[in-house]
Amino acid sequence: MALPLVARSGPLAQIAGHLSRTRAGRGGMVLVAGAAGIGKTRLADEAAAAADGLRVVHTWCSPGGALRPWTRVVRALAAADHDLAAIVHGSAQLAALAGAPPATGPRDPALARWSLSVELTDLVTAAAPLLLVVDDLQDADTSSLLLLADLVPALRSVAVLVLATARDGEHDWQGRPEVWGSLNRLSEHVRPQPLREADVAELLSAAGLASSAAQAVTARTRGNPLLICELITSGATDLATAVPTSVRAMVAARLAGLPERARSTLAAAGVLGSRFRLDVLARLVDDPLTEVGRLVETTTELVRRDEPGVARFRHDLIRDAVHEAIEPHERAWLHRRAATVLTTLHRRGRDVDAAEIAGHLLLAGPDAVAEAAEFALAAGAQAWRRLAFEDAVRWYRRAEGCLSVTGAPDDRRAVCGVALGEALTAAGERGAARICLLDAADRADRAGRPDLVAEAALGIGAGPAGFEVGMLDQRQIDLLEHARSEDVPMALRAMVTARLSIALTFVDSLPHRVALADEAVALARRSGDDVALATALAASCDALAGPDHCARRLDSATAIVAIGERRGDPVLVLLGRRLRLVALLETGAIGEADVEITAYRAVAEAVGHPLYLWYVPLWRGMRALADGRFDECREALREAAELGERAGSANAEILVATQRWVLASQSGDAAGLAEICERFDEIDQVGVWPKITRALLLAQVGKVAPARIQLDAVQPLLPGMSRDSEWLPAVAQVAEAVAIVGPHPVAVWVREALTPYAHLWAVEGIGAALRGPVGSFIALLREPTAPPPGNEFRCHGEYWTIRHDGVESRLRDSKGLRDLAALLARPGRSIAALDLTGGVVMRDTGEVVDGPARAAYRRRLHELAAEADDADAAGDVERARRIAGERDTVVATLTSAYGLGGRVRRTGSSAERARTAVTARIRDAIRRIALADPMLGAHLTRSVHTGTFCEYRPEQPVTWQV
């Protein structure tokens, strides 16, 4: 009997509103939550029936294989549309979800998982307009929930709505409550309420029953729609006394009226789950498939057909009641029997997950524990290949527990431990992964498995990909050395040796690290393994990172890029390009370095993971800083810091701080420098170069006496510094500190040390800042034999002699230098840019921004204001940030369109063209000066103001001989 839907007009109207917005291109997620039996699924079904104009895909969550809800979605979309099928088949990750045999586990799990998230989002948005119904979200595996949390923010501007149902009080996300919190924040909520007495009376009347029993029925069922509807369809004559107070009681009454064979078959179905395959049930009860199908048709008050070959209990509460009614010993036997049936189907290639078999074995009693361990291991491996890392952790932990109970040998437990450690690392639980991998390494050592020791050691450092490797970790070093001394496969030995070379940074001598890297390269070449060779070449670049080996590093990095492109491995390509960039910057090949940044950016944006993306704005900030475009550098720094934090990158934290320091020093930000100096004293200063940086910071904030004391302490340490990646920029910092504090005995050693490298450039970190030619730092150390002459800015033929505070440099003539000379000769006086160009009158070629364009920009500002209000109301921080960025761009464009008094600025006017030309060439001249004399560059940046009128306005009076 089909009963009407009562008392649900409010929730249905809420959902209808979201469906309407989705049709208009503004999707999102609606979460229908409430108590068991409150009618959540019925609401979702009604909404799906009313989703005119939308493609509807239905999936559900249940205990079992990893990412099963998304497997159903991908298969349904691929089957529905040729274009969507092409998207699925073009992605290894989506194809694996759809059922294609997956490859071995990913080399870089973070990248693979990110790609899966991006590609799944692309697939779902390509299916728009779409209603995606996700039932029983409380039963989803964590990996499925994380993918959903990644998907939903992308739907706000797409015609896709996720409509999910979840039972209250049953959200156990395997210890990940933050996932549920995130989904709660991303969702609009609909909460159906219990039925009132009037609603129950309406239902009774619709069924032709006396409404006088409504009060008693409402009181005993507490308005639970499931119990009420089951009562009405039960055929009871006296409703006031026949009302059950629980689903368990109702089911018990229903089962009691069935024949024994039907009861035992339903019990077996209860063991299989809320949904069950009829062929599996038939094998489980050893009955013909036709008999099982007939039973489903005759017990529709408890079960119903869900799709061809599949049936389900009418509600999870009914299944739970059936399952709990089975005697414990019989329930364990049925689970053992179900595992046997599913294992047979699995071996025949049927679509049965190892996780499903393992789940039954874990409930089958102590005799099945050993077999449960093996299937739990298989379930973990299957989840790993599907990139469901959180689910892999769960199954490997279960396997670990079973192996412990059975007293499995150390080698077997070590295999499980290494796999669990890798899964924990991929899931972002680095602390737990380290503990697990250390234990696995100890077990592997006791079992005589050096290969497993090696894998554990690689996992502790950074995993096989090794884009960022942990340092100063003695336990990691000990394991790597131990694994290297044992008989392991040649490619694995090469990777262990390469990782050891990197791990010994700050710990061992540079010659030893170089020898290890050379050995790793030789082993990798003999093994014929491309990945091992790329890893070894990267270690060689790291060990040979000093100024004596720029050409060799450039060759090795180029080889890494070639290997990555040949294998289709974007991580290797990015690693190689990162190494190439640093080598190019150090040799002063700035144009080639810019090309390298562009090439890196193209690959990083295709990958999309923040671990690789944050370098792009960092390097954009580096180039802006070198050109004196300080505002652009600040904006790039904000983006790099945000992406680096999302990636959890230790490198990002260090390099962003480095660029922020150089920006503060070059832009004359005294307050920023003081804050950086104070914070620097709070960090651990391992090695010589942090002590050098502290000396320079003290000098930059005006603490000359403490800076000299720090230089005194640094001086005896300098000759023993390894000539590694930090050597050249660190010695350049010493030169800069000496230039600020005045003559110091260390200057002689620094000048002699830098002179062989005068042709190179000093680069901070992995491209955090381009400090300039080494020759300019040597010039800072020219200690005069007589008092320095006054400040000079004079032209001698094709060159200018520029002297400031005793530092002298020579630059080739340019219009910008002539402009500066005119300004320095008249401090405090405004000079028209037109006068600096010689007063040439130029033809007016039109407005900077024409009238229609100005009107369009103003309209867009109003639109952005409304969109910003929507974003703020929705709490969508990411969208609000994007809107703010676009608004700043529009405002800047409109600002450029108007001059003094609100007059429209014209592009071709003499004054406007002079303003643009003079500003550009003065900025270029200051940039060139800063490369030769950073202190003068900073002074001019602060003191020279450009525009329609230009002026040299120093904070304190400065006299120039011009």
Tab-separated table of N, CA and C in Angstrom, residues 91 93-94 108-122 147 387 570 606-609:
chain	number	residue	atom	x	y	z
A	91	SER	N	41.351	8.774	-17.757
A	91	SER	CA	41.985	8.957	-16.451
A	91	SER	C	42.264	7.600	-15.822
A	93	GLN	N	43.021	7.016	-12.770
A	93	GLN	CA	42.378	6.935	-11.454
A	93	GLN	C	40.889	6.646	-11.582
A	94	LEU	N	40.210	7.379	-12.482
A	94	LEU	CA	38.769	7.153	-12.638
A	94	LEU	C	38.491	5.784	-13.245
A	108	ASP	N	53.945	8.710	-5.903
A	108	ASP	CA	53.702	9.894	-5.089
A	108	ASP	C	52.227	9.898	-4.702
A	109	PRO	N	51.902	9.351	-3.520
A	109	PRO	CA	50.489	9.222	-3.135
A	109	PRO	C	49.750	10.555	-3.082
A	110	ALA	N	50.422	11.596	-2.548
A	110	ALA	CA	49.741	12.887	-2.429
A	110	ALA	C	49.312	13.410	-3.797
A	111	LEU	N	50.196	13.269	-4.768
A	111	LEU	CA	49.880	13.735	-6.114
A	111	LEU	C	48.759	12.900	-6.727
A	112	ALA	N	48.844	11.571	-6.571
A	112	ALA	CA	47.826	10.703	-7.162
A	112	ALA	C	46.452	10.988	-6.556
A	113	ARG	N	46.403	11.176	-5.236
A	113	ARG	CA	45.127	11.453	-4.579
A	113	ARG	C	44.580	12.805	-5.030
A	114	TRP	N	45.451	13.790	-5.127
A	114	TRP	CA	45.021	15.102	-5.589
A	114	TRP	C	44.459	15.007	-7.007
A	115	SER	N	45.136	14.260	-7.852
A	115	SER	CA	44.680	14.104	-9.237
A	115	SER	C	43.314	13.428	-9.277
A	116	LEU	N	43.128	12.412	-8.433
A	116	LEU	CA	41.831	11.741	-8.380
A	116	LEU	C	40.741	12.729	-7.992
A	117	SER	N	41.013	13.549	-6.986
A	117	SER	CA	40.026	14.531	-6.550
A	117	SER	C	39.684	15.501	-7.678
A	118	VAL	N	40.715	15.996	-8.369
A	118	VAL	CA	40.497	16.952	-9.466
A	118	VAL	C	39.726	16.302	-10.605
A	119	GLU	N	40.117	15.076	-10.962
A	119	GLU	CA	39.482	14.414	-12.108
A	119	GLU	C	38.050	14.004	-11.796
A	120	LEU	N	37.793	13.585	-10.550
A	120	LEU	CA	36.418	13.265	-10.165
A	120	LEU	C	35.556	14.530	-10.209
A	121	THR	N	36.105	15.638	-9.738
A	121	THR	CA	35.379	16.915	-9.800
A	121	THR	C	35.090	17.294	-11.246
A	122	ASP	N	36.079	17.130	-12.117
A	122	ASP	CA	35.880	17.435	-13.540
A	122	ASP	C	34.777	16.573	-14.134
A	147	LEU	N	36.816	12.855	-0.484
A	147	LEU	CA	36.572	13.211	-1.882
A	147	LEU	C	35.321	14.084	-2.006
A	387	LEU	N	43.707	4.588	-4.143
A	387	LEU	CA	44.040	5.884	-3.555
A	387	LEU	C	43.143	6.217	-2.367
A	570	PRO	N	55.279	13.440	-13.762
A	570	PRO	CA	55.395	14.891	-13.587
A	570	PRO	C	56.215	15.291	-12.375
A	606	ALA	N	49.162	21.782	-14.121
A	606	ALA	CA	48.472	20.584	-14.618
A	606	ALA	C	48.321	19.556	-13.506
A	607	VAL	N	49.340	19.455	-12.659
A	607	VAL	CA	49.273	18.535	-11.514
A	607	VAL	C	48.277	19.057	-10.489
A	608	GLY	N	48.385	20.347	-10.157
A	608	GLY	CA	47.401	20.985	-9.295
A	608	GLY	C	47.618	20.841	-7.812
A	609	HIS	N	48.689	20.142	-7.374
A	609	HIS	CA	48.867	19.921	-5.942
A	609	HIS	C	49.666	21.068	-5.328
